[in-house]
Coordinates of C-alpha atoms in Angstrom, one line a residue:
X121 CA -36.5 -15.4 -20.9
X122 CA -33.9 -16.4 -22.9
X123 CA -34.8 -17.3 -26.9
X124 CA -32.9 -17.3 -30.5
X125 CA -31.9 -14.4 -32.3
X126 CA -32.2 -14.5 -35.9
X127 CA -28.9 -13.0 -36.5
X128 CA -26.0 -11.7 -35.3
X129 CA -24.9 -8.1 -35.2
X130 CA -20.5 -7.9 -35.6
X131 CA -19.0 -5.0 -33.5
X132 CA -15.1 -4.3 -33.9
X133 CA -14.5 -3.7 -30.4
X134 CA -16.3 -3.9 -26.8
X135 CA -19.1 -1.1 -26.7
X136 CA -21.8 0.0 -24.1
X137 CA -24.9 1.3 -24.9
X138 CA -26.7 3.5 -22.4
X139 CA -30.4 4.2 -21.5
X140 CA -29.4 7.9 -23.1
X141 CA -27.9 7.1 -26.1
X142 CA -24.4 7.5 -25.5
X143 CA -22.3 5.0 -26.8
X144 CA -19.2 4.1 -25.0
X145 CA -16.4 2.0 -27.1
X146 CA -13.1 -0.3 -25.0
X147 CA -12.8 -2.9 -23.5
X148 CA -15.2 -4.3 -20.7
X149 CA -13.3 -6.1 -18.5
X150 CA -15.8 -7.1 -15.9
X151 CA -19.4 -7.1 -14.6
X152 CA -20.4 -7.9 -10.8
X153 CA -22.0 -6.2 -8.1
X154 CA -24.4 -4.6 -10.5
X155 CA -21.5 -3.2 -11.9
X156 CA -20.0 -2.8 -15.4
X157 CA -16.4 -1.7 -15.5
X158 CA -15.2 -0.8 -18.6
X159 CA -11.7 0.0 -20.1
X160 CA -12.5 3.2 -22.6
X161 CA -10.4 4.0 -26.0
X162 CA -10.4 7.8 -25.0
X163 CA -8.6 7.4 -21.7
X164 CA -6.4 5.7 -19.1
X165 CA -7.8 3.8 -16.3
X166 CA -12.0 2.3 -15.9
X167 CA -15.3 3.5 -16.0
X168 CA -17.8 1.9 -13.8
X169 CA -21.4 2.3 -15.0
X170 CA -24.5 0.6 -13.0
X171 CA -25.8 -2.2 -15.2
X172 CA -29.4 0.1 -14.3
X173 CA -27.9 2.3 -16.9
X174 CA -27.5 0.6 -19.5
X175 CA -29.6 -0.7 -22.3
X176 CA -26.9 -3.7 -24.2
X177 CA -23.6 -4.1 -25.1
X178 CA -21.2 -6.2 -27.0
X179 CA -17.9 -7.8 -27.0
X180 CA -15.9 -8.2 -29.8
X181 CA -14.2 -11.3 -27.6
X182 CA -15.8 -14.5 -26.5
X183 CA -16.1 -13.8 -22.8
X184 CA -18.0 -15.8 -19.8
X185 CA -21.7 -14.9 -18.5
X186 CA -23.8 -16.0 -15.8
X187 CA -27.5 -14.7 -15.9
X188 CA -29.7 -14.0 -12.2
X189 CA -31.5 -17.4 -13.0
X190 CA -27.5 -19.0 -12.9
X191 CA -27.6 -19.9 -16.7
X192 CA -23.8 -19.9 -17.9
X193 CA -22.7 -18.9 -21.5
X194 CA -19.4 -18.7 -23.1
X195 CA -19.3 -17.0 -26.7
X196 CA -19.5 -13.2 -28.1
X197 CA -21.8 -10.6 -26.8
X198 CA -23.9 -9.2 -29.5
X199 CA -26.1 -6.2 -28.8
X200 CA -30.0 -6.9 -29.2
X201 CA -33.2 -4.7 -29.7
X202 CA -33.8 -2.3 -26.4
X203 CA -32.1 -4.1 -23.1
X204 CA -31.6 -7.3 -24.9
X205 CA -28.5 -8.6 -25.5
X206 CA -27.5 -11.8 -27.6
X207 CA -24.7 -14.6 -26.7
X208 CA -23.2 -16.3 -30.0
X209 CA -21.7 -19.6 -28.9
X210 CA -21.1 -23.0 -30.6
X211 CA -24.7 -23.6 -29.9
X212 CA -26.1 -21.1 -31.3
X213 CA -27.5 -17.0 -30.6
X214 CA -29.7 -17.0 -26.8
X215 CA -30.8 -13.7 -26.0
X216 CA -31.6 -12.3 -22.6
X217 CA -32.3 -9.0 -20.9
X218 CA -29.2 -6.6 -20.1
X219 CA -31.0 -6.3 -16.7
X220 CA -30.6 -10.1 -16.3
X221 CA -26.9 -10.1 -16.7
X222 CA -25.0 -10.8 -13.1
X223 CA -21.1 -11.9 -13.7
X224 CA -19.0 -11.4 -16.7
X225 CA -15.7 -12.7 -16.8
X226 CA -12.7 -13.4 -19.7
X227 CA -10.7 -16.3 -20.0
X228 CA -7.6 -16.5 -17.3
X229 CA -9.8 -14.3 -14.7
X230 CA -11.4 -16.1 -11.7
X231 CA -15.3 -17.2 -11.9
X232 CA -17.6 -16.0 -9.3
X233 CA -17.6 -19.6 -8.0
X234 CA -13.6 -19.3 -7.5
X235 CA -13.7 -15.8 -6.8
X236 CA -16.0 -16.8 -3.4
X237 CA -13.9 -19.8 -3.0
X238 CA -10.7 -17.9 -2.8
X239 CA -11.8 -15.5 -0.3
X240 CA -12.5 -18.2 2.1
X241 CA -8.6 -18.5 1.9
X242 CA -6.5 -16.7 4.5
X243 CA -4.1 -14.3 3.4
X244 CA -1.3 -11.8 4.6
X245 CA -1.1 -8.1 3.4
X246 CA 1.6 -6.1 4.7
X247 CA 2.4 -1.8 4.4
X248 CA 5.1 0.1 5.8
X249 CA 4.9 3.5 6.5
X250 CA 7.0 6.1 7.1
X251 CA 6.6 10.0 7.4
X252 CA 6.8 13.4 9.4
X253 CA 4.7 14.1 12.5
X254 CA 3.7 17.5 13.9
X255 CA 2.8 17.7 17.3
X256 CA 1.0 20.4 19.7
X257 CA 0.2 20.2 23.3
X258 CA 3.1 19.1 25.9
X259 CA 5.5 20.1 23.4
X260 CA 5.2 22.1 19.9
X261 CA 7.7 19.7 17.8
X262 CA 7.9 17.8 14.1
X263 CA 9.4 14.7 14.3
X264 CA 10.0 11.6 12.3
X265 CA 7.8 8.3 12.5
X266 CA 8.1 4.9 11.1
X267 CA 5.5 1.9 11.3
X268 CA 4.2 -1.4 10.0
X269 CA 1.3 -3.0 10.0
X270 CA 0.3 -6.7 9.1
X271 CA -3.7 -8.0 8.4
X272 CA -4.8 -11.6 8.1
X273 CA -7.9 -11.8 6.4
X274 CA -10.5 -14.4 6.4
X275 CA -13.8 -14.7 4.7
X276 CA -15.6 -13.7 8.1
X277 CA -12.3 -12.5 11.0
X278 CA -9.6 -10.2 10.6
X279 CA -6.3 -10.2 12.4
X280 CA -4.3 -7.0 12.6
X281 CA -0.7 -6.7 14.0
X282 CA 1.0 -2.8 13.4
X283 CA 3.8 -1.4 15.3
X284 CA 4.8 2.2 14.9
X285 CA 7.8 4.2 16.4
X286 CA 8.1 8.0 16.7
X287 CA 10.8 9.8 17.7
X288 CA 11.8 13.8 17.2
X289 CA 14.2 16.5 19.8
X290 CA 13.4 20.1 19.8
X291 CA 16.3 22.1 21.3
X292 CA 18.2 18.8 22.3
X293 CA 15.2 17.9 24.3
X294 CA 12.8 15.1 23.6
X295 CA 9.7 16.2 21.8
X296 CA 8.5 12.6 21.1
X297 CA 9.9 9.0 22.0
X298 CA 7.0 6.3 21.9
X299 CA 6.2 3.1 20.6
X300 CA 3.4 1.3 20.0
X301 CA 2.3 -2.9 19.6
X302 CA -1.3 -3.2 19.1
X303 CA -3.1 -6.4 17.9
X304 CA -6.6 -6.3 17.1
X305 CA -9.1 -8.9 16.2
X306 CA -12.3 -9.0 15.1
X307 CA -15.1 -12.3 14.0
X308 CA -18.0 -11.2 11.5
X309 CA -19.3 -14.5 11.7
X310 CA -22.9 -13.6 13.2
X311 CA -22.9 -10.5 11.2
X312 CA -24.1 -8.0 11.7
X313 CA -23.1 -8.9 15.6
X314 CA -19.8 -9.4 15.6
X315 CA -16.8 -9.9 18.5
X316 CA -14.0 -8.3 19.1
X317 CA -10.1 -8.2 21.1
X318 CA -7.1 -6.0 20.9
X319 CA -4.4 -4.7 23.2
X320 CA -2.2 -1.8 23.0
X321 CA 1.2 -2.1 24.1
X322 CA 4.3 0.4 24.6
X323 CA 5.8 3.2 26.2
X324 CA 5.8 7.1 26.1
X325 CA 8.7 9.0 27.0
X326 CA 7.4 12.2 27.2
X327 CA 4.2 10.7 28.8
X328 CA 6.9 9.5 31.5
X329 CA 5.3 6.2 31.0
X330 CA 8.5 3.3 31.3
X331 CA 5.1 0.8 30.1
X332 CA 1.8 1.2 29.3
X333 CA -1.2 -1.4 28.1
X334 CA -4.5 -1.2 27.5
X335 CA -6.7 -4.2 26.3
X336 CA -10.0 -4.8 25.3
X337 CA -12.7 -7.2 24.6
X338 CA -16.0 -6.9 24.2
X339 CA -19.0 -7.2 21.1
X340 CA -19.2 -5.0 18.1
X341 CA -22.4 -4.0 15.4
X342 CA -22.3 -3.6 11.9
X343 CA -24.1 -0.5 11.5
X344 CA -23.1 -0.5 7.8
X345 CA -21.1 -3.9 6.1
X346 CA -20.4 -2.7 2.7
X347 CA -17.1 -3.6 0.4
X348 CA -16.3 -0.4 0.3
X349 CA -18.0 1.4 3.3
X350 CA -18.5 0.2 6.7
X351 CA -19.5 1.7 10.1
X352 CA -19.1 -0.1 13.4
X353 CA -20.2 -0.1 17.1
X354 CA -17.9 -1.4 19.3
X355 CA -18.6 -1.8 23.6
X356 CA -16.6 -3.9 26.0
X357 CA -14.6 -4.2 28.6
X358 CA -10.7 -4.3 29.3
X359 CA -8.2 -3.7 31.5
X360 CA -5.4 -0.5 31.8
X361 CA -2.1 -0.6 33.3
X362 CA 0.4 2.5 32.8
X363 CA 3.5 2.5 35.3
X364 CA 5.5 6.0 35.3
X365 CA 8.7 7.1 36.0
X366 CA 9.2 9.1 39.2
X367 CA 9.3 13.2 37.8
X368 CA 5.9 12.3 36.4
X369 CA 4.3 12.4 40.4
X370 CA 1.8 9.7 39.4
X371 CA 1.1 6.0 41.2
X372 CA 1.1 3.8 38.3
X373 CA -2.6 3.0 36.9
X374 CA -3.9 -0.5 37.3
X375 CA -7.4 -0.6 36.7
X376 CA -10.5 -2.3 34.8
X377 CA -12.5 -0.1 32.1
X378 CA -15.1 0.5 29.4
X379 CA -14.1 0.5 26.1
X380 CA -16.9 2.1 23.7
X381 CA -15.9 2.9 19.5
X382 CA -17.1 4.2 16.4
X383 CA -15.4 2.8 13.2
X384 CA -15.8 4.4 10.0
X385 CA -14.2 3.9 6.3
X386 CA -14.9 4.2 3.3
X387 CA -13.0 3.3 0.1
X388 CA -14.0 4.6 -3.7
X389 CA -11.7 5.0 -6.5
X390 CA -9.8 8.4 -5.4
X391 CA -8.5 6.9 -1.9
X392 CA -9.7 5.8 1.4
X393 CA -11.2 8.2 4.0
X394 CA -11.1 6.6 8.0
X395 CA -12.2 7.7 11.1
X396 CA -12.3 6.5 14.5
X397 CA -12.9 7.6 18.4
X398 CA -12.9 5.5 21.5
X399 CA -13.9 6.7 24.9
X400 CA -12.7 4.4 27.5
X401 CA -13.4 5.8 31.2
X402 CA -12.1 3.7 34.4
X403 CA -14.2 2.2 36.0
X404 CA -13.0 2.6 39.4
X405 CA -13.3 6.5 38.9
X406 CA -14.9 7.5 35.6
X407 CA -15.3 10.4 36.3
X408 CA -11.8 11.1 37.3
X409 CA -9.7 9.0 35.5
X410 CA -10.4 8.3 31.6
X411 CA -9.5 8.6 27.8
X412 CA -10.6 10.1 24.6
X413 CA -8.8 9.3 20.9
X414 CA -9.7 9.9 17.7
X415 CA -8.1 9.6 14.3
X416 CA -9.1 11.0 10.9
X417 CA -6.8 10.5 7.4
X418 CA -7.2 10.5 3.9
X419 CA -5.3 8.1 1.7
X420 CA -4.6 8.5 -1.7
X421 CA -4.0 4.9 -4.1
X422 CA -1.2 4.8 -6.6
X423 CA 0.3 2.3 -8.8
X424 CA -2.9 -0.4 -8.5
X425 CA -3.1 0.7 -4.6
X426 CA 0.6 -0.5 -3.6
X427 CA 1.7 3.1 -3.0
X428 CA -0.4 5.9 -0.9
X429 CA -0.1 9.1 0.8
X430 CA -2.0 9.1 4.1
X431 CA -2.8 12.2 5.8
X432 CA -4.5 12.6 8.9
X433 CA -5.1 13.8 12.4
X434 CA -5.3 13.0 15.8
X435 CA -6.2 14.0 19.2
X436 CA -5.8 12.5 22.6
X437 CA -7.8 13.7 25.8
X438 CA -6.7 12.2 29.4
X439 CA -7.5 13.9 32.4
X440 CA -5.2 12.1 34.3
X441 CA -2.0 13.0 33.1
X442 CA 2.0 12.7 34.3
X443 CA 3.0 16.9 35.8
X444 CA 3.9 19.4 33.3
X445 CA 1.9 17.7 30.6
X446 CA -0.9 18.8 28.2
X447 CA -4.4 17.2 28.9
X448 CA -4.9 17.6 25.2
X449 CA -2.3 16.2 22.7
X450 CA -2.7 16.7 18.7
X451 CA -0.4 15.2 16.2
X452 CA -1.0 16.3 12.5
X453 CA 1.0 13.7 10.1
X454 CA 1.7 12.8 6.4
X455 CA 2.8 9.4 5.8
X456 CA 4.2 7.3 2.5
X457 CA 2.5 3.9 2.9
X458 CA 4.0 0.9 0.6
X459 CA 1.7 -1.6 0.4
X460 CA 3.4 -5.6 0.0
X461 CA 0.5 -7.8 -0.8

């Protein structure tokens, strides 16, 4: 309930009071989520604290507020008695519990109201990547790769468009020489249900593939839809094709399949960990003719996340394969990602 304080309390600068005791002095720079993030005198970077533990705090600013109940106060954040906390505005001192507290915001950011507005908007991000591969399997080789990727993101879809190219000799022999175009995109709309299509295009040189493509449709479930952590189902079905050169002693593929996927990742404030494998068996001959890939990498955030390191793994299983090649293929890589947003 919100009331009148008979006084206010002056602090110098922004401070946060736990449920412990501790006493935590900088500059708060936001609240949401639950969430207080907090910029502190003794060192670079944020603190994020759950508003659970915390018993007040106080700004030394005239900042924004919304309460749970959708009350909105502008004014300085005084600390009150226990988890009270008091707003001094032009109107006078309201106090209200530190628990009741849901957005706080200073002048020049977005409100919550334009903060969900603007993520309704579409918008373009756009990383290139470059790096060394190793590779073991058909051929034991390191080798250079370059990529790019574009996403256009909606409030409930997401559009992804990447490209990469991968090339490397070992004793003036081709170790590696493929190229990838994959589109992929996916409609939260009916979360958690969600739909999904994407296509992989290219070829693979040492594959003996002149052209390969592989697409996909089908219906996906949100296992966990979190900001920063989200696990997805994915079944459907698509269509393969995969026409070879002669040394390879293969007729070309042409044939429908399944298309079945985990999709893990999860994001906190040291990087981005991401995992994925996809089975996708032929249904003409399932048994005889299918594919398993999986990826894994870590990615570290840099200079407010426009630089990364990406390192990862993966591993492709085919049991139909071109002659003198490697069922099993692994490629071990580290990657500089620049990040254009």
């Amino acid at each position: 309930m919100l009331g009148v304080f008979s006084g206010v309390i002056l602090c110098s600068a922004d401070e946060v009071r736990l449920n412990d005791g501790s006493l935590i002095r900088g500059k708060i720079s936001k609240i949401s989520d639950g969430t207080l993030v907090i910029e502190p005198d003794f060192a670079k970077g944020t603190f994020q604290i759950l508003m659970n533990d915390v018993e007040n705090f106080s700004t030394d600013e005239q900042i924004f507020l919304t309460t749970a109940s959708g009350a909105t106060f502008h004014g300085n954040v005084v600390p009150g008695f226990g988890n009270t906390i008091g707003i001094s505005s032009l109107h006078g001192i309201a106090s209200a519990g530190t628990s009741e507290v849901a957005e706080l915001w200073r002048q020049g950011d977005l409100s919550p109201a334009e903060r969900a507005l603007k993520a309704k908007d579409r918008r373009w991000n756009f990383t290139i990547e470059a790096g060394m591969t190793g590779q073991s399997g058909t051929n034991d080789s390191v080798q250079a790769l370059l990529g790019f990727t574009a996403i256009n993101t909606g409030e409930f879809d997401v559009f992804k468009l990447s490209t990469t190219f991968s090339y490397g000799e070992t004793n003036s022999e081709k170790a590696q020489d493929n190229l990838h175009f994959i589109a992929d995109y996916s409609d939260k709309f009916y979360a958690p249900l969600q739909w999904y299509a994407r296509t992989d295009d290219g070829y693979d040189k040492v594959a003996k593939q002149n052209f390969f493509s592989t697409s996909a449709v089908g219906l996906g479930w949100g296992l966990i839809d979190q900001k920063d952590w989200e696990l997805n189902f994915r079944f459907g079905g698509g269509f393969r094709y995969e026409a070879y050169q002669d040394s390879a002693e293969l007729d070309d593929v042409s044939t429908p399949t399944l298309d079945i996927e985990f999709n893990h990742s999860f994001t906190a404030g040291f990087g981005k960990i991401h995992n994925v494998i996809n089975y996708s068996p032929s249904l003409n001959d399932y048994t005889g003719d299918y594919s398993i890939t999986h990826e894994s990498y870590f990615e570290t955030a840099y200079y407010e996340d426009r630089v990364g390191i990406r390192i990862g793994m993966s591993n492709s299983y085919k049991n139909r394969v071109a002659a003198g090649n490697d069922h099993l293929e692994s490629t071990f890589y580290v990657k500089i990602v620049f990040k254009l947003k």
